[in-house]
């Protein structure tokens, strides 16, 4: 089954403790992206990757890191989480290349709470 | 940066009626615009994509229009059903900044039986 898989689904952590949210897709998509969703602010793009070893900042990259060492995986790293990073996070992938776009496939989400 | 506004946070309609959701954008002319459905606690699911040179797109009971002069997209669900109740998001990308995408806050549609 074609899907985007995020882990974990739920995570409660303490301020400053490094964490990684994994994202994996099995559709051989070139493009992957991370978003956070907060009430009243909608989906905001954190980072995206057009291909392996290519990553770029979205609208809200501060406090996050990503890597794209292989096509299927795009982990989101919070080196020193803070309470304002409490949010619902989504990973997405798409077969888009260049300036073209096609539908994006989203993961099931990771609800992160930083206390 | 480009900004998207969706007409209202919530829309309530009666079963069988047509729901019309609005997406307005400013600052840039998008190459294409997408509509997604999102159920509570779940990831968005793609519905339709419309390109800048297309005026209208249809899929079953769904119809999307794209007016680049008004900078607006309308999303219609005809013969609405309670199962259509969800939050609907519009999203846009632009040619000059391939890879970046902007989403609206969404409109929550409730279809009452």
PDB file of N, CA and C in Angstrom, chain A residues 3-106:
ATOM      1  N   UNK A   3       2.066   4.684   0.959  1.00  0.00           N
ATOM      2  CA  UNK A   3       1.805   5.471   2.163  1.00  0.00           C
ATOM      3  C   UNK A   3       3.035   6.230   2.629  1.00  0.00           C
ATOM      4  N   UNK A   4       2.732   7.216   3.477  1.00  0.00           N
ATOM      5  CA  UNK A   4       3.746   7.978   4.182  1.00  0.00           C
ATOM      6  C   UNK A   4       3.584   7.614   5.661  1.00  0.00           C
ATOM      7  N   UNK A   5       4.656   7.168   6.275  1.00  0.00           N
ATOM      8  CA  UNK A   5       4.597   6.676   7.651  1.00  0.00           C
ATOM      9  C   UNK A   5       5.430   7.561   8.556  1.00  0.00           C
ATOM     10  N   UNK A   6       4.789   8.076   9.590  1.00  0.00           N
ATOM     11  CA  UNK A   6       5.486   8.891  10.587  1.00  0.00           C
ATOM     12  C   UNK A   6       5.541   8.135  11.901  1.00  0.00           C
ATOM     13  N   UNK A   7       6.627   8.324  12.617  1.00  0.00           N
ATOM     14  CA  UNK A   7       6.751   7.775  13.963  1.00  0.00           C
ATOM     15  C   UNK A   7       7.543   8.716  14.855  1.00  0.00           C
ATOM     16  N   UNK A   8       7.118   8.880  16.106  1.00  0.00           N
ATOM     17  CA  UNK A   8       5.930   8.259  16.691  1.00  0.00           C
ATOM     18  C   UNK A   8       4.664   9.030  16.350  1.00  0.00           C
ATOM     19  N   UNK A   9       3.499   8.504  16.699  1.00  0.00           N
ATOM     20  CA  UNK A   9       2.247   9.210  16.515  1.00  0.00           C
ATOM     21  C   UNK A   9       2.035  10.236  17.616  1.00  0.00           C
ATOM     22  N   UNK A  10       2.451   9.899  18.812  1.00  0.00           N
ATOM     23  CA  UNK A  10       2.306  10.794  19.952  1.00  0.00           C
ATOM     24  C   UNK A  10       3.619  10.820  20.729  1.00  0.00           C
ATOM     25  N   UNK A  11       3.989  12.004  21.191  1.00  0.00           N
ATOM     26  CA  UNK A  11       5.235  12.127  21.944  1.00  0.00           C
ATOM     27  C   UNK A  11       5.118  13.275  22.930  1.00  0.00           C
ATOM     28  N   UNK A  12       5.423  12.976  24.186  1.00  0.00           N
ATOM     29  CA  UNK A  12       5.534  14.004  25.212  1.00  0.00           C
ATOM     30  C   UNK A  12       6.983  14.012  25.655  1.00  0.00           C
ATOM     31  N   UNK A  13       7.604  15.186  25.631  1.00  0.00           N
ATOM     32  CA  UNK A  13       9.010  15.282  25.998  1.00  0.00           C
ATOM     33  C   UNK A  13       9.237  16.529  26.837  1.00  0.00           C
ATOM     34  N   UNK A  14      10.450  16.650  27.333  1.00  0.00           N
ATOM     35  CA  UNK A  14      10.783  17.808  28.174  1.00  0.00           C
ATOM     36  C   UNK A  14      11.637  18.786  27.384  1.00  0.00           C
ATOM     37  N   UNK A  15      11.595  20.016  27.798  1.00  0.00           N
ATOM     38  CA  UNK A  15      12.362  21.072  27.143  1.00  0.00           C
ATOM     39  C   UNK A  15      13.840  20.712  27.088  1.00  0.00           C
ATOM     40  N   UNK A  16      14.415  20.862  25.881  1.00  0.00           N
ATOM     41  CA  UNK A  16      15.850  20.663  25.721  1.00  0.00           C
ATOM     42  C   UNK A  16      16.293  19.261  25.380  1.00  0.00           C
ATOM     43  N   UNK A  17      15.409  18.311  25.422  1.00  0.00           N
ATOM     44  CA  UNK A  17      15.802  16.925  25.135  1.00  0.00           C
ATOM     45  C   UNK A  17      15.631  16.630  23.649  1.00  0.00           C
ATOM     46  N   UNK A  18      16.739  16.411  22.990  1.00  0.00           N
ATOM     47  CA  UNK A  18      16.739  16.206  21.538  1.00  0.00           C
ATOM     48  C   UNK A  18      15.806  15.071  21.127  1.00  0.00           C
ATOM     49  N   UNK A  19      15.085  15.292  20.030  1.00  0.00           N
ATOM     50  CA  UNK A  19      14.212  14.234  19.535  1.00  0.00           C
ATOM     51  C   UNK A  19      14.197  14.228  18.017  1.00  0.00           C
ATOM     52  N   UNK A  20      13.825  13.082  17.484  1.00  0.00           N
ATOM     53  CA  UNK A  20      13.704  12.909  16.043  1.00  0.00           C
ATOM     54  C   UNK A  20      12.349  12.300  15.723  1.00  0.00           C
ATOM     55  N   UNK A  21      11.662  12.886  14.769  1.00  0.00           N
ATOM     56  CA  UNK A  21      10.428  12.312  14.239  1.00  0.00           C
ATOM     57  C   UNK A  21      10.759  11.747  12.860  1.00  0.00           C
ATOM     58  N   UNK A  22      10.490  10.479  12.674  1.00  0.00           N
ATOM     59  CA  UNK A  22      10.848   9.864  11.401  1.00  0.00           C
ATOM     60  C   UNK A  22       9.704   9.948  10.399  1.00  0.00           C
ATOM     61  N   UNK A  23      10.073   9.981   9.131  1.00  0.00           N
ATOM     62  CA  UNK A  23       9.090   9.987   8.044  1.00  0.00           C
ATOM     63  C   UNK A  23       9.645   9.119   6.928  1.00  0.00           C
ATOM     64  N   UNK A  24       8.838   8.200   6.459  1.00  0.00           N
ATOM     65  CA  UNK A  24       9.267   7.310   5.395  1.00  0.00           C
ATOM     66  C   UNK A  24       8.145   7.146   4.381  1.00  0.00           C
ATOM     67  N   UNK A  25       8.510   7.162   3.094  1.00  0.00           N
ATOM     68  CA  UNK A  25       7.505   6.950   2.043  1.00  0.00           C
ATOM     69  C   UNK A  25       7.954   5.818   1.124  1.00  0.00           C
ATOM     70  N   UNK A  26       6.985   5.054   0.631  1.00  0.00           N
ATOM     71  CA  UNK A  26       7.302   3.883  -0.188  1.00  0.00           C
ATOM     72  C   UNK A  26       6.868   4.071  -1.640  1.00  0.00           C
ATOM     73  N   UNK A  27       6.765   5.324  -2.099  1.00  0.00           N
ATOM     74  CA  UNK A  27       6.266   5.605  -3.441  1.00  0.00           C
ATOM     75  C   UNK A  27       7.372   6.120  -4.369  1.00  0.00           C
ATOM     76  N   UNK A  28       8.601   6.110  -3.908  1.00  0.00           N
ATOM     77  CA  UNK A  28       9.745   6.586  -4.706  1.00  0.00           C
ATOM     78  C   UNK A  28       9.587   8.055  -5.125  1.00  0.00           C
ATOM     79  N   UNK A  29       8.975   8.837  -4.242  1.00  0.00           N
ATOM     80  CA  UNK A  29       8.753  10.248  -4.550  1.00  0.00           C
ATOM     81  C   UNK A  29      10.018  11.062  -4.397  1.00  0.00           C
ATOM     82  N   UNK A  30      10.172  12.053  -5.302  1.00  0.00           N
ATOM     83  CA  UNK A  30      11.329  12.945  -5.227  1.00  0.00           C
ATOM     84  C   UNK A  30      11.185  13.943  -4.071  1.00  0.00           C
ATOM     85  N   UNK A  31       9.981  14.451  -3.902  1.00  0.00           N
ATOM     86  CA  UNK A  31       9.740  15.603  -3.023  1.00  0.00           C
ATOM     87  C   UNK A  31       9.163  15.156  -1.686  1.00  0.00           C
ATOM     88  N   UNK A  32       9.712  15.725  -0.607  1.00  0.00           N
ATOM     89  CA  UNK A  32       9.162  15.502   0.723  1.00  0.00           C
ATOM     90  C   UNK A  32       9.166  16.814   1.489  1.00  0.00           C
ATOM     91  N   UNK A  33       8.250  16.921   2.443  1.00  0.00           N
ATOM     92  CA  UNK A  33       8.092  18.191   3.153  1.00  0.00           C
ATOM     93  C   UNK A  33       7.563  17.938   4.552  1.00  0.00           C
ATOM     94  N   UNK A  34       7.901  18.842   5.473  1.00  0.00           N
ATOM     95  CA  UNK A  34       7.367  18.811   6.828  1.00  0.00           C
ATOM     96  C   UNK A  34       6.540  20.063   7.081  1.00  0.00           C
ATOM     97  N   UNK A  35       5.413  19.862   7.787  1.00  0.00           N
ATOM     98  CA  UNK A  35       4.521  20.952   8.163  1.00  0.00           C
ATOM     99  C   UNK A  35       4.190  20.829   9.648  1.00  0.00           C
ATOM    100  N   UNK A  36       3.862  21.971  10.235  1.00  0.00           N
ATOM    101  CA  UNK A  36       3.258  21.936  11.560  1.00  0.00           C
ATOM    102  C   UNK A  36       1.885  22.589  11.454  1.00  0.00           C
ATOM    103  N   UNK A  37       0.955  22.100  12.258  1.00  0.00           N
ATOM    104  CA  UNK A  37      -0.403  22.614  12.222  1.00  0.00           C
ATOM    105  C   UNK A  37      -0.814  23.051  13.617  1.00  0.00           C
ATOM    106  N   UNK A  38      -1.176  24.293  13.733  1.00  0.00           N
ATOM    107  CA  UNK A  38      -1.600  24.862  15.004  1.00  0.00           C
ATOM    108  C   UNK A  38      -2.957  25.528  14.839  1.00  0.00           C
ATOM    109  N   UNK A  39      -3.792  25.495  15.882  1.00  0.00           N
ATOM    110  CA  UNK A  39      -5.123  26.108  15.784  1.00  0.00           C
ATOM    111  C   UNK A  39      -5.026  27.571  15.378  1.00  0.00           C
ATOM    112  N   UNK A  40      -5.808  27.961  14.381  1.00  0.00           N
ATOM    113  CA  UNK A  40      -5.826  29.343  13.935  1.00  0.00           C
ATOM    114  C   UNK A  40      -4.683  29.748  13.020  1.00  0.00           C
ATOM    115  N   UNK A  41      -3.689  28.862  12.870  1.00  0.00           N
ATOM    116  CA  UNK A  41      -2.528  29.194  12.027  1.00  0.00           C
ATOM    117  C   UNK A  41      -2.409  28.276  10.824  1.00  0.00           C
ATOM    118  N   UNK A  42      -3.226  27.250  10.773  1.00  0.00           N
ATOM    119  CA  UNK A  42      -3.213  26.365   9.619  1.00  0.00           C
ATOM    120  C   UNK A  42      -1.944  25.548   9.508  1.00  0.00           C
ATOM    121  N   UNK A  43      -1.712  25.013   8.338  1.00  0.00           N
ATOM    122  CA  UNK A  43      -0.504  24.231   8.038  1.00  0.00           C
ATOM    123  C   UNK A  43       0.608  25.171   7.613  1.00  0.00           C
ATOM    124  N   UNK A  44       1.743  25.098   8.280  1.00  0.00           N
ATOM    125  CA  UNK A  44       2.881  25.931   7.904  1.00  0.00           C
ATOM    126  C   UNK A  44       4.069  25.039   7.567  1.00  0.00           C
ATOM    127  N   UNK A  45       4.724  25.382   6.482  1.00  0.00           N
ATOM    128  CA  UNK A  45       5.816  24.542   5.996  1.00  0.00           C
ATOM    129  C   UNK A  45       7.092  24.810   6.789  1.00  0.00           C
ATOM    130  N   UNK A  46       7.751  23.739   7.227  1.00  0.00           N
ATOM    131  CA  UNK A  46       8.965  23.867   8.030  1.00  0.00           C
ATOM    132  C   UNK A  46      10.197  23.743   7.126  1.00  0.00           C
ATOM    133  N   UNK A  47      10.338  22.617   6.486  1.00  0.00           N
ATOM    134  CA  UNK A  47      11.416  22.344   5.538  1.00  0.00           C
ATOM    135  C   UNK A  47      10.851  21.483   4.420  1.00  0.00           C
ATOM    136  N   UNK A  48      11.530  21.528   3.276  1.00  0.00           N
ATOM    137  CA  UNK A  48      11.179  20.630   2.202  1.00  0.00           C
ATOM    138  C   UNK A  48      12.447  20.161   1.499  1.00  0.00           C
ATOM    139  N   UNK A  49      12.273  19.100   0.721  1.00  0.00           N
ATOM    140  CA  UNK A  49      13.405  18.518   0.005  1.00  0.00           C
ATOM    141  C   UNK A  49      12.949  18.144  -1.396  1.00  0.00           C
ATOM    142  N   UNK A  50      13.633  18.688  -2.384  1.00  0.00           N
ATOM    143  CA  UNK A  50      13.281  18.391  -3.777  1.00  0.00           C
ATOM    144  C   UNK A  50      13.901  17.071  -4.243  1.00  0.00           C
ATOM    145  N   UNK A  51      14.951  16.632  -3.550  1.00  0.00           N
ATOM    146  CA  UNK A  51      15.577  15.363  -3.912  1.00  0.00           C
ATOM    147  C   UNK A  51      16.611  15.010  -2.850  1.00  0.00           C
ATOM    148  N   UNK A  52      17.239  13.872  -3.004  1.00  0.00           N
ATOM    149  CA  UNK A  52      18.252  13.421  -2.047  1.00  0.00           C
ATOM    150  C   UNK A  52      19.356  14.480  -1.930  1.00  0.00           C
ATOM    151  N   UNK A  53      19.735  14.762  -0.693  1.00  0.00           N
ATOM    152  CA  UNK A  53      20.799  15.712  -0.364  1.00  0.00           C
ATOM    153  C   UNK A  53      20.435  17.165  -0.680  1.00  0.00           C
ATOM    154  N   UNK A  54      19.179  17.436  -1.011  1.00  0.00           N
ATOM    155  CA  UNK A  54      18.730  18.808  -1.288  1.00  0.00           C
ATOM    156  C   UNK A  54      17.605  19.162  -0.333  1.00  0.00           C
ATOM    157  N   UNK A  55      17.856  20.126   0.562  1.00  0.00           N
ATOM    158  CA  UNK A  55      16.816  20.565   1.484  1.00  0.00           C
ATOM    159  C   UNK A  55      16.760  22.088   1.491  1.00  0.00           C
ATOM    160  N   UNK A  56      15.584  22.632   1.756  1.00  0.00           N
ATOM    161  CA  UNK A  56      15.400  24.084   1.795  1.00  0.00           C
ATOM    162  C   UNK A  56      14.425  24.457   2.892  1.00  0.00           C
ATOM    163  N   UNK A  57      14.561  25.695   3.355  1.00  0.00           N
ATOM    164  CA  UNK A  57      13.702  26.174   4.423  1.00  0.00           C
ATOM    165  C   UNK A  57      12.315  26.519   3.897  1.00  0.00           C
ATOM    166  N   UNK A  58      11.326  26.211   4.721  1.00  0.00           N
ATOM    167  CA  UNK A  58       9.974  26.678   4.467  1.00  0.00           C
ATOM    168  C   UNK A  58       9.755  27.995   5.190  1.00  0.00           C
ATOM    169  N   UNK A  59       8.556  28.198   5.696  1.00  0.00           N
ATOM    170  CA  UNK A  59       8.227  29.465   6.345  1.00  0.00           C
ATOM    171  C   UNK A  59       8.616  29.522   7.817  1.00  0.00           C
ATOM    172  N   UNK A  60       8.729  28.361   8.474  1.00  0.00           N
ATOM    173  CA  UNK A  60       8.991  28.342   9.914  1.00  0.00           C
ATOM    174  C   UNK A  60      10.093  27.343  10.264  1.00  0.00           C
ATOM    175  N   UNK A  61      11.332  27.542   9.773  1.00  0.00           N
ATOM    176  CA  UNK A  61      12.379  26.538   9.987  1.00  0.00           C
ATOM    177  C   UNK A  61      13.110  26.639  11.322  1.00  0.00           C
ATOM    178  N   UNK A  62      12.940  27.740  12.058  1.00  0.00           N
ATOM    179  CA  UNK A  62      13.735  27.960  13.253  1.00  0.00           C
ATOM    180  C   UNK A  62      13.479  26.869  14.283  1.00  0.00           C
ATOM    181  N   UNK A  63      14.554  26.300  14.802  1.00  0.00           N
ATOM    182  CA  UNK A  63      14.458  25.275  15.830  1.00  0.00           C
ATOM    183  C   UNK A  63      14.358  23.862  15.289  1.00  0.00           C
ATOM    184  N   UNK A  64      14.407  23.713  13.982  1.00  0.00           N
ATOM    185  CA  UNK A  64      14.279  22.400  13.355  1.00  0.00           C
ATOM    186  C   UNK A  64      15.466  22.128  12.430  1.00  0.00           C
ATOM    187  N   UNK A  65      15.758  20.864  12.260  1.00  0.00           N
ATOM    188  CA  UNK A  65      16.731  20.417  11.263  1.00  0.00           C
ATOM    189  C   UNK A  65      16.134  19.240  10.523  1.00  0.00           C
ATOM    190  N   UNK A  66      16.601  19.046   9.297  1.00  0.00           N
ATOM    191  CA  UNK A  66      16.182  17.877   8.525  1.00  0.00           C
ATOM    192  C   UNK A  66      17.391  17.323   7.798  1.00  0.00           C
ATOM    193  N   UNK A  67      17.239  16.117   7.287  1.00  0.00           N
ATOM    194  CA  UNK A  67      18.269  15.549   6.422  1.00  0.00           C
ATOM    195  C   UNK A  67      17.589  14.670   5.383  1.00  0.00           C
ATOM    196  N   UNK A  68      18.220  14.505   4.244  1.00  0.00           N
ATOM    197  CA  UNK A  68      17.646  13.650   3.192  1.00  0.00           C
ATOM    198  C   UNK A  68      18.802  12.845   2.581  1.00  0.00           C
ATOM    199  N   UNK A  69      19.197  11.830   3.304  1.00  0.00           N
ATOM    200  CA  UNK A  69      20.320  10.999   2.872  1.00  0.00           C
ATOM    201  C   UNK A  69      19.877   9.931   1.877  1.00  0.00           C
ATOM    202  N   UNK A  70      18.633   9.562   1.934  1.00  0.00           N
ATOM    203  CA  UNK A  70      18.090   8.602   0.986  1.00  0.00           C
ATOM    204  C   UNK A  70      16.690   9.045   0.600  1.00  0.00           C
ATOM    205  N   UNK A  71      16.241   8.585  -0.545  1.00  0.00           N
ATOM    206  CA  UNK A  71      15.006   9.112  -1.104  1.00  0.00           C
ATOM    207  C   UNK A  71      13.805   8.847  -0.214  1.00  0.00           C
ATOM    208  N   UNK A  72      13.727   7.704   0.423  1.00  0.00           N
ATOM    209  CA  UNK A  72      12.506   7.333   1.132  1.00  0.00           C
ATOM    210  C   UNK A  72      12.357   7.990   2.495  1.00  0.00           C
ATOM    211  N   UNK A  73      13.427   8.477   3.112  1.00  0.00           N
ATOM    212  CA  UNK A  73      13.356   8.970   4.493  1.00  0.00           C
ATOM    213  C   UNK A  73      13.658  10.458   4.609  1.00  0.00           C
ATOM    214  N   UNK A  74      12.922  11.118   5.487  1.00  0.00           N
ATOM    215  CA  UNK A  74      13.100  12.566   5.674  1.00  0.00           C
ATOM    216  C   UNK A  74      12.822  12.882   7.142  1.00  0.00           C
ATOM    217  N   UNK A  75      13.767  12.603   8.034  1.00  0.00           N
ATOM    218  CA  UNK A  75      13.531  12.823   9.460  1.00  0.00           C
ATOM    219  C   UNK A  75      13.538  14.298   9.837  1.00  0.00           C
ATOM    220  N   UNK A  76      12.739  14.633  10.829  1.00  0.00           N
ATOM    221  CA  UNK A  76      12.676  15.978  11.398  1.00  0.00           C
ATOM    222  C   UNK A  76      13.339  15.924  12.771  1.00  0.00           C
ATOM    223  N   UNK A  77      14.327  16.791  12.973  1.00  0.00           N
ATOM    224  CA  UNK A  77      15.111  16.772  14.205  1.00  0.00           C
ATOM    225  C   UNK A  77      14.880  18.061  14.975  1.00  0.00           C
ATOM    226  N   UNK A  78      14.558  17.914  16.256  1.00  0.00           N
ATOM    227  CA  UNK A  78      14.477  19.054  17.154  1.00  0.00           C
ATOM    228  C   UNK A  78      15.632  18.925  18.129  1.00  0.00           C
ATOM    229  N   UNK A  79      16.656  19.734  17.944  1.00  0.00           N
ATOM    230  CA  UNK A  79      17.875  19.613  18.749  1.00  0.00           C
ATOM    231  C   UNK A  79      17.622  19.993  20.219  1.00  0.00           C
ATOM    232  N   UNK A  80      16.849  21.025  20.440  1.00  0.00           N
ATOM    233  CA  UNK A  80      16.555  21.476  21.794  1.00  0.00           C
ATOM    234  C   UNK A  80      15.105  21.953  21.831  1.00  0.00           C
ATOM    235  N   UNK A  81      14.173  21.024  21.952  1.00  0.00           N
ATOM    236  CA  UNK A  81      12.761  21.400  21.869  1.00  0.00           C
ATOM    237  C   UNK A  81      12.340  22.397  22.938  1.00  0.00           C
ATOM    238  N   UNK A  82      11.411  23.263  22.552  1.00  0.00           N
ATOM    239  CA  UNK A  82      10.856  24.229  23.500  1.00  0.00           C
ATOM    240  C   UNK A  82       9.329  24.119  23.459  1.00  0.00           C
ATOM    241  N   UNK A  83       8.652  24.610  24.497  1.00  0.00           N
ATOM    242  CA  UNK A  83       7.187  24.483  24.544  1.00  0.00           C
ATOM    243  C   UNK A  83       6.478  25.069  23.325  1.00  0.00           C
ATOM    244  N   UNK A  84       7.062  26.079  22.681  1.00  0.00           N
ATOM    245  CA  UNK A  84       6.382  26.656  21.508  1.00  0.00           C
ATOM    246  C   UNK A  84       6.465  25.749  20.275  1.00  0.00           C
ATOM    247  N   UNK A  85       7.133  24.629  20.414  1.00  0.00           N
ATOM    248  CA  UNK A  85       7.151  23.634  19.340  1.00  0.00           C
ATOM    249  C   UNK A  85       6.113  22.541  19.576  1.00  0.00           C
ATOM    250  N   UNK A  86       5.327  22.701  20.621  1.00  0.00           N
ATOM    251  CA  UNK A  86       4.178  21.809  20.816  1.00  0.00           C
ATOM    252  C   UNK A  86       3.210  22.025  19.661  1.00  0.00           C
ATOM    253  N   UNK A  87       2.916  20.955  18.939  1.00  0.00           N
ATOM    254  CA  UNK A  87       2.116  21.101  17.725  1.00  0.00           C
ATOM    255  C   UNK A  87       1.787  19.734  17.150  1.00  0.00           C
ATOM    256  N   UNK A  88       1.006  19.751  16.086  1.00  0.00           N
ATOM    257  CA  UNK A  88       0.722  18.558  15.293  1.00  0.00           C
ATOM    258  C   UNK A  88       1.567  18.647  14.025  1.00  0.00           C
ATOM    259  N   UNK A  89       2.399  17.647  13.797  1.00  0.00           N
ATOM    260  CA  UNK A  89       3.335  17.674  12.686  1.00  0.00           C
ATOM    261  C   UNK A  89       2.926  16.672  11.608  1.00  0.00           C
ATOM    262  N   UNK A  90       3.061  17.114  10.360  1.00  0.00           N
ATOM    263  CA  UNK A  90       2.755  16.250   9.224  1.00  0.00           C
ATOM    264  C   UNK A  90       3.923  16.223   8.256  1.00  0.00           C
ATOM    265  N   UNK A  91       4.196  15.031   7.775  1.00  0.00           N
ATOM    266  CA  UNK A  91       5.144  14.831   6.700  1.00  0.00           C
ATOM    267  C   UNK A  91       4.351  14.559   5.426  1.00  0.00           C
ATOM    268  N   UNK A  92       4.859  15.015   4.293  1.00  0.00           N
ATOM    269  CA  UNK A  92       4.173  14.776   3.027  1.00  0.00           C
ATOM    270  C   UNK A  92       5.191  14.437   1.956  1.00  0.00           C
ATOM    271  N   UNK A  93       4.753  13.702   0.947  1.00  0.00           N
ATOM    272  CA  UNK A  93       5.622  13.424  -0.198  1.00  0.00           C
ATOM    273  C   UNK A  93       4.824  13.602  -1.482  1.00  0.00           C
ATOM    274  N   UNK A  94       5.544  13.818  -2.558  1.00  0.00           N
ATOM    275  CA  UNK A  94       4.914  14.075  -3.857  1.00  0.00           C
ATOM    276  C   UNK A  94       5.891  13.699  -4.954  1.00  0.00           C
ATOM    277  N   UNK A  95       5.398  13.235  -6.101  1.00  0.00           N
ATOM    278  CA  UNK A  95       6.300  12.918  -7.204  1.00  0.00           C
ATOM    279  C   UNK A  95       6.744  14.154  -7.993  1.00  0.00           C
ATOM    280  N   UNK A  96       6.398  15.350  -7.539  1.00  0.00           N
ATOM    281  CA  UNK A  96       6.711  16.567  -8.283  1.00  0.00           C
ATOM    282  C   UNK A  96       8.203  16.705  -8.559  1.00  0.00           C
ATOM    283  N   UNK A  97       8.496  17.303  -9.672  1.00  0.00           N
ATOM    284  CA  UNK A  97       9.874  17.662 -10.007  1.00  0.00           C
ATOM    285  C   UNK A  97       9.867  19.068 -10.591  1.00  0.00           C
ATOM    286  N   UNK A  98      10.940  19.799 -10.397  1.00  0.00           N
ATOM    287  CA  UNK A  98      11.024  21.152 -10.931  1.00  0.00           C
ATOM    288  C   UNK A  98       9.906  22.013 -10.399  1.00  0.00           C
ATOM    289  N   UNK A  99       9.266  22.764 -11.242  1.00  0.00           N
ATOM    290  CA  UNK A  99       8.207  23.659 -10.821  1.00  0.00           C
ATOM    291  C   UNK A  99       6.840  23.048 -10.916  1.00  0.00           C
ATOM    292  N   UNK A 100       6.774  21.797 -11.322  1.00  0.00           N
ATOM    293  CA  UNK A 100       5.467  21.187 -11.492  1.00  0.00           C
ATOM    294  C   UNK A 100       4.975  20.611 -10.176  1.00  0.00           C
ATOM    295  N   UNK A 101       3.705  20.469 -10.067  1.00  0.00           N
ATOM    296  CA  UNK A 101       3.155  19.919  -8.844  1.00  0.00           C
ATOM    297  C   UNK A 101       2.119  18.858  -9.148  1.00  0.00           C
ATOM    298  N   UNK A 102       2.077  17.883  -8.320  1.00  0.00           N
ATOM    299  CA  UNK A 102       1.005  16.895  -8.366  1.00  0.00           C
ATOM    300  C   UNK A 102       0.500  16.744  -6.944  1.00  0.00           C
ATOM    301  N   UNK A 103      -0.394  15.830  -6.731  1.00  0.00           N
ATOM    302  CA  UNK A 103      -0.964  15.698  -5.410  1.00  0.00           C
ATOM    303  C   UNK A 103       0.120  15.299  -4.415  1.00  0.00           C
ATOM    304  N   UNK A 104      -0.073  15.757  -3.184  1.00  0.00           N
ATOM    305  CA  UNK A 104       0.818  15.376  -2.103  1.00  0.00           C
ATOM    306  C   UNK A 104       0.124  14.336  -1.229  1.00  0.00           C
ATOM    307  N   UNK A 105       0.914  13.421  -0.704  1.00  0.00           N
ATOM    308  CA  UNK A 105       0.420  12.384   0.196  1.00  0.00           C
ATOM    309  C   UNK A 105       0.930  12.706   1.592  1.00  0.00           C
ATOM    310  N   UNK A 106       0.024  12.749   2.541  1.00  0.00           N
ATOM    311  CA  UNK A 106       0.391  13.111   3.903  1.00  0.00           C
ATOM    312  C   UNK A 106       0.442  11.890   4.815  1.00  0.00           C
TER     313      UNK A 106
END
